[in-house]
Short mmCIF file of N, CA and C in Angstrom, two decimals:
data_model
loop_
_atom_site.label_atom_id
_atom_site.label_comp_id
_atom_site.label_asym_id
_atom_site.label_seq_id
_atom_site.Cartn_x
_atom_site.Cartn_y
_atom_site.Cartn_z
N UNK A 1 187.26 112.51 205.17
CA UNK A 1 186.61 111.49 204.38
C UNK A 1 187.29 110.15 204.67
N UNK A 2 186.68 108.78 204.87
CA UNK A 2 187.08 107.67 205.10
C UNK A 2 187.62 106.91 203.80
N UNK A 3 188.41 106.18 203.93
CA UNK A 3 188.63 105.28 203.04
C UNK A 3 187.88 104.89 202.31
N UNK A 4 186.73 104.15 202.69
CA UNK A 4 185.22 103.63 202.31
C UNK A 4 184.94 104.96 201.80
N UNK A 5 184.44 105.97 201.80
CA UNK A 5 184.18 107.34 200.83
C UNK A 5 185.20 107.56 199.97
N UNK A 6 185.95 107.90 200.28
CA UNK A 6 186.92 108.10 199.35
C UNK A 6 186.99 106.90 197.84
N UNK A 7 187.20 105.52 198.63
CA UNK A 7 186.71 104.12 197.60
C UNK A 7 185.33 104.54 196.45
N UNK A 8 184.32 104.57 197.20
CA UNK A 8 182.73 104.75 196.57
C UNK A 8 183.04 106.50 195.72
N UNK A 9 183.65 107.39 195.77
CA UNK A 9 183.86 108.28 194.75
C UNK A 9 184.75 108.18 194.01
N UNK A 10 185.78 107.59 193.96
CA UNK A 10 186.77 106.63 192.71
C UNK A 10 185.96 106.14 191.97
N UNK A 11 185.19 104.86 192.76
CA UNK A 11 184.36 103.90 191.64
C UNK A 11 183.27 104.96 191.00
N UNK A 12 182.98 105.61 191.76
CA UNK A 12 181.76 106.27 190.64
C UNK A 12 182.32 106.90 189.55
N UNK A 13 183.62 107.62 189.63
CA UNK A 13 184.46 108.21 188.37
C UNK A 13 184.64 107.44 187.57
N UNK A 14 185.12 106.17 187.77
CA UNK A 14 185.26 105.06 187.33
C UNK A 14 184.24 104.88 185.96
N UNK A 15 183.13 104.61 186.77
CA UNK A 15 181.73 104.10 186.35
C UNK A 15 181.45 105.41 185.27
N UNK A 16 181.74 106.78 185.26
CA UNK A 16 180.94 107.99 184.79
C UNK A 16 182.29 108.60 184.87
N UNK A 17 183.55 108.08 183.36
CA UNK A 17 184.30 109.10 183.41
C UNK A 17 183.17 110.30 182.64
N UNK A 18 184.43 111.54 183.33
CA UNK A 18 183.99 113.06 182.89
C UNK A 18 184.93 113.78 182.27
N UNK A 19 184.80 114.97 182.52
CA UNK A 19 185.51 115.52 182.08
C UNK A 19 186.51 116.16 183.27
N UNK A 20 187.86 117.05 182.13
CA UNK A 20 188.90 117.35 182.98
C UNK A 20 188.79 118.12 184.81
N UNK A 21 187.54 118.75 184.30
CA UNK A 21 186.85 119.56 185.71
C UNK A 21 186.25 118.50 186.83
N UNK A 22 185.58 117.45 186.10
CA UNK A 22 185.39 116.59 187.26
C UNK A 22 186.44 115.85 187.88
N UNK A 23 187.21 115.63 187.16
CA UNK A 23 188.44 114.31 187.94
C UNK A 23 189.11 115.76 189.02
N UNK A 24 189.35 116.51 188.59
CA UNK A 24 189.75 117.99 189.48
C UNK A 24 188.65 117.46 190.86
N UNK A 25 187.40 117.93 190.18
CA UNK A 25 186.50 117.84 191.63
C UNK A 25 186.66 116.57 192.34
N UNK A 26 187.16 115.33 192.04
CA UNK A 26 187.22 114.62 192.59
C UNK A 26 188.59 114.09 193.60
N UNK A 27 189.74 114.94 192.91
CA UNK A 27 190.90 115.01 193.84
C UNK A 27 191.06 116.19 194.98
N UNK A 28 189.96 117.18 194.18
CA UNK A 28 189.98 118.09 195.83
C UNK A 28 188.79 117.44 196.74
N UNK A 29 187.71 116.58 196.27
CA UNK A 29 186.59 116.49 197.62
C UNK A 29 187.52 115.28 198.23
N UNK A 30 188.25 114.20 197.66
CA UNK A 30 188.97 113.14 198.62
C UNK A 30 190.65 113.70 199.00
N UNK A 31 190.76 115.00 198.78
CA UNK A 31 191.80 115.38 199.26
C UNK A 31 193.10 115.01 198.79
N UNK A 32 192.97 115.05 197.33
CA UNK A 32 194.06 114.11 196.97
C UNK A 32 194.72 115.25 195.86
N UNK A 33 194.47 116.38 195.57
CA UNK A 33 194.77 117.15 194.58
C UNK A 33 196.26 117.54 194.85
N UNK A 34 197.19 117.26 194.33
CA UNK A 34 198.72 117.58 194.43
C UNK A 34 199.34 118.94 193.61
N UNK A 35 199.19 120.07 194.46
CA UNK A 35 199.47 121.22 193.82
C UNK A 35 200.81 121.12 193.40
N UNK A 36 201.78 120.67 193.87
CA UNK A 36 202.92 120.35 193.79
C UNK A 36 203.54 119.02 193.75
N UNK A 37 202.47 118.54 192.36
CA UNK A 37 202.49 117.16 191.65
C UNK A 37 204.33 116.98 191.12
N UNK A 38 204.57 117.90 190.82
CA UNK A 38 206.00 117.73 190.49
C UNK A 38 207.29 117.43 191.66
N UNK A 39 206.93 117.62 192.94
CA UNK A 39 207.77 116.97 193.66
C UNK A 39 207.63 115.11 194.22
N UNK A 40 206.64 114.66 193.32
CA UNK A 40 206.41 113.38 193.71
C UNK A 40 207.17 112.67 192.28
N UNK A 41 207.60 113.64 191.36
CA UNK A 41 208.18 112.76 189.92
C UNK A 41 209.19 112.83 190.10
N UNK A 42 209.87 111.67 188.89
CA UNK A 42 211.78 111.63 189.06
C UNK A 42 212.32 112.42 188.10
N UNK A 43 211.22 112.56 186.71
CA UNK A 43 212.02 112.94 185.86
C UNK A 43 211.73 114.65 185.63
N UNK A 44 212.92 115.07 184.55
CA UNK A 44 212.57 116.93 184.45
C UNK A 44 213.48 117.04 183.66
N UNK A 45 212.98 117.72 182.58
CA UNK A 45 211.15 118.11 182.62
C UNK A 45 210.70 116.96 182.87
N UNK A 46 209.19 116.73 182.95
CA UNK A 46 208.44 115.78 183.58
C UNK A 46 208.17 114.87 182.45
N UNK A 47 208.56 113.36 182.37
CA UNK A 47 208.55 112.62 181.22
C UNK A 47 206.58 112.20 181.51
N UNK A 48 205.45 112.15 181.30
CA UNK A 48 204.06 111.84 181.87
C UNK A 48 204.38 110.17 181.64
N UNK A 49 205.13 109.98 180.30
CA UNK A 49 204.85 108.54 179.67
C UNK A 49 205.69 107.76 180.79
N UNK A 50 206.85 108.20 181.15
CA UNK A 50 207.82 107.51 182.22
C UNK A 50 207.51 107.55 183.66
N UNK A 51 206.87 108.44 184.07
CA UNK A 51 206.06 108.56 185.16
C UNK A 51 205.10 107.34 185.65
N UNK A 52 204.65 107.18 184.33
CA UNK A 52 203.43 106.27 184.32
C UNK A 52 203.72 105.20 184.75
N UNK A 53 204.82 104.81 184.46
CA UNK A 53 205.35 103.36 184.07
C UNK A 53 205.43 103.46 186.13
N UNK A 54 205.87 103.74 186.80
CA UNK A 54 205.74 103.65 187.94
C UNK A 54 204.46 103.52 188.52
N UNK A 55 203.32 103.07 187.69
CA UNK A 55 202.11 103.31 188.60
C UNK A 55 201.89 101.58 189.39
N UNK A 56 202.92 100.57 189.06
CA UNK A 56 202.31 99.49 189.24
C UNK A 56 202.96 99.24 191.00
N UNK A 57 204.01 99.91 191.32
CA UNK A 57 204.08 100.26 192.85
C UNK A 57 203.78 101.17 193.34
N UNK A 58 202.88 102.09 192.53
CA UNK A 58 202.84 103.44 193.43
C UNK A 58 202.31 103.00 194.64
N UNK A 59 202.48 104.04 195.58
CA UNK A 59 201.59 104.66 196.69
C UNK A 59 200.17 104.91 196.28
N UNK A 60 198.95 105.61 197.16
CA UNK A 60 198.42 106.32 197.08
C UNK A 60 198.46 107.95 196.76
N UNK A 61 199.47 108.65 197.19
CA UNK A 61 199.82 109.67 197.37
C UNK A 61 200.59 109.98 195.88
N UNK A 62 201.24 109.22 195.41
CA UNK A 62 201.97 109.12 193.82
C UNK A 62 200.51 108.99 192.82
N UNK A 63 199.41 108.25 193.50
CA UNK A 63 198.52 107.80 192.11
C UNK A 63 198.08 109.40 192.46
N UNK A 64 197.98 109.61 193.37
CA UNK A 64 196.93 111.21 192.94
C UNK A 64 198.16 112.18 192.52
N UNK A 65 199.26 112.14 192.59
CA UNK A 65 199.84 112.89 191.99
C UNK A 65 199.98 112.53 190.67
N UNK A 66 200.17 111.43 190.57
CA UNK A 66 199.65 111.08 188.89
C UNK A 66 199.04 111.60 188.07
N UNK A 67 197.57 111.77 188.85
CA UNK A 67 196.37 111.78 188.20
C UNK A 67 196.75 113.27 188.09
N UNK A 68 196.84 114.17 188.99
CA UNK A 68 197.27 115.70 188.62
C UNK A 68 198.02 115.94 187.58
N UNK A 69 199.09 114.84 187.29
CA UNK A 69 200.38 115.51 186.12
C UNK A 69 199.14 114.92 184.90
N UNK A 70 198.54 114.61 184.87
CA UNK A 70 197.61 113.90 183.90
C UNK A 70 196.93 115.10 183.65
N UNK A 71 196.03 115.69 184.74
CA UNK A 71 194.99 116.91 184.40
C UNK A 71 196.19 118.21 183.85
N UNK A 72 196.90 118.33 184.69
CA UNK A 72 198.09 119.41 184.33
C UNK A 72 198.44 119.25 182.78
N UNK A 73 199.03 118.03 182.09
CA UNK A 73 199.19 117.78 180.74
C UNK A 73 197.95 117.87 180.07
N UNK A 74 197.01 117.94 180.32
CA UNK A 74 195.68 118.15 179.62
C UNK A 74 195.83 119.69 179.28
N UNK A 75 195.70 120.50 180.54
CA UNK A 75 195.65 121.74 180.40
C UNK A 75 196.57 122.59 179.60
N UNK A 76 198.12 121.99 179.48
CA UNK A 76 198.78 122.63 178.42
C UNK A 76 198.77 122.34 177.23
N UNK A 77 198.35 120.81 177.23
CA UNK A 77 198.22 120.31 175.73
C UNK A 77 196.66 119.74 175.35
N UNK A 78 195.70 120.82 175.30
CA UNK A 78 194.35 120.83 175.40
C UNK A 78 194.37 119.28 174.54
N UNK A 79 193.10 118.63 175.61
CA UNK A 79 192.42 117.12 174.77
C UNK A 79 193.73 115.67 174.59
N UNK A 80 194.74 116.13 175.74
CA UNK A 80 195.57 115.48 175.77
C UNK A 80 194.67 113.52 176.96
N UNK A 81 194.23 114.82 177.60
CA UNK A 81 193.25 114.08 178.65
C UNK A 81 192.41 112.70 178.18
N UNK A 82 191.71 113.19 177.12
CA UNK A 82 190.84 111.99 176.07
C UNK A 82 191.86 111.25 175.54
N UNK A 83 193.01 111.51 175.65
CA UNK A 83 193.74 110.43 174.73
C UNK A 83 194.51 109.14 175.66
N UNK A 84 194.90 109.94 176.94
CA UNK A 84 195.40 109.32 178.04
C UNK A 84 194.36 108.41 178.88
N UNK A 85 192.77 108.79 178.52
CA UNK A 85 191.76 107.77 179.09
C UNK A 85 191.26 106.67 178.31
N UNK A 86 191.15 106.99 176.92
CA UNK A 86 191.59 105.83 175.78
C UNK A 86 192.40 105.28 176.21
N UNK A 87 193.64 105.55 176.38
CA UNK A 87 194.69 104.44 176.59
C UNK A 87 194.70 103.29 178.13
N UNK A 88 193.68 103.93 178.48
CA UNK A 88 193.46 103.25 180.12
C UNK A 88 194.22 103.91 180.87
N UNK A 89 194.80 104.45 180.84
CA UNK A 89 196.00 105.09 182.62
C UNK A 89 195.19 105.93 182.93
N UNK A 90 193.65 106.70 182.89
CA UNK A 90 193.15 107.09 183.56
C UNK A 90 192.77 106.33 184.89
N UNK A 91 191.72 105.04 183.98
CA UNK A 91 191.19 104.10 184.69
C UNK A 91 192.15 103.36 185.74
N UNK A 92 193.23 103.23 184.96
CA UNK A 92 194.51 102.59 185.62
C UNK A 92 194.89 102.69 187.51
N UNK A 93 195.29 104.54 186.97
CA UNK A 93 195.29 105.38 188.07
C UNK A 93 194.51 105.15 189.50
N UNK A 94 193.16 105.38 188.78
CA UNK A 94 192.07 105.59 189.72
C UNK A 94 191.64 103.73 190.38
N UNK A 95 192.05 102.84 189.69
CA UNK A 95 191.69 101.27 190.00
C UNK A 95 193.27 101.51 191.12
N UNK A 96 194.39 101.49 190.59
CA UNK A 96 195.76 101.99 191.57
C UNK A 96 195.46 102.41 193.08
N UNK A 97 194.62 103.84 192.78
CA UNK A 97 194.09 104.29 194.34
C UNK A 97 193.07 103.66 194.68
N UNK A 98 192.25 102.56 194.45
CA UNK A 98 191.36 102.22 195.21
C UNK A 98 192.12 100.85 196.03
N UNK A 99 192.68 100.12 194.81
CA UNK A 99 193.90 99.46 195.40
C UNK A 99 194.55 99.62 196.51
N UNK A 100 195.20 100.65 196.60
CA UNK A 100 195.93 101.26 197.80
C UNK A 100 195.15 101.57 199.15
N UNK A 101 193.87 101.99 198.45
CA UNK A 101 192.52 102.39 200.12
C UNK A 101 192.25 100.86 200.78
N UNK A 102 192.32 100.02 199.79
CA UNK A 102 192.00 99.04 200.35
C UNK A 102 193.00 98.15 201.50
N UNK A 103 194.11 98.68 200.89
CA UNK A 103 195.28 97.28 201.96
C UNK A 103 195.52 98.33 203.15
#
């Protein structure tokens, strides 16, 4: 998938957040799903809130691991997900990686 694809399925998440299964589908079709989201963090156990705070230099490769410790904290702490996209660091994230496709 190109940059330019990869870009145009961000923005559409963007445009039409979903739910926890779609942002999933959307880090495995642009290849960005980090099974081993925990070797891209500093802290441990994994602080999500301190993590975050690193998103304003991330990489590309950190925002999708991001976005994984994000779906991952959803999954143990059901509806954690809706609270973290209220707060914007969903949107954050995903504006982060388009950021990054672009330079």
């Amino acid at each position: 998938m190109t940059n330019e694809e990869k870009i145009k399925a961000i923005q559409h998440a963007i445009e039409h957040p979903n739910t926890e299964d779609a942002y999933y589908r959307l880090l495995e079709n642009i290849g960005g799903l980090k099974r081993n989201y925990w070797d891209y963090m500093i802290t441990e156990p994994i602080d999500c809130d301190k993590e975050l705070e690193r998103l304003p230099d991330a990489d590309y490769e950190l925002c999708t691991a991001l976005l994984t410790m994000i779906l991952r904290e959803d999954h143990f702490s059901n509806g954690y997900l809706r609270v973290r996209y209220e707060a914007g660091q969903v949107d954050a994230i995903l504006n982060r990686m388009i950021d990054t496709l672009k330079s």
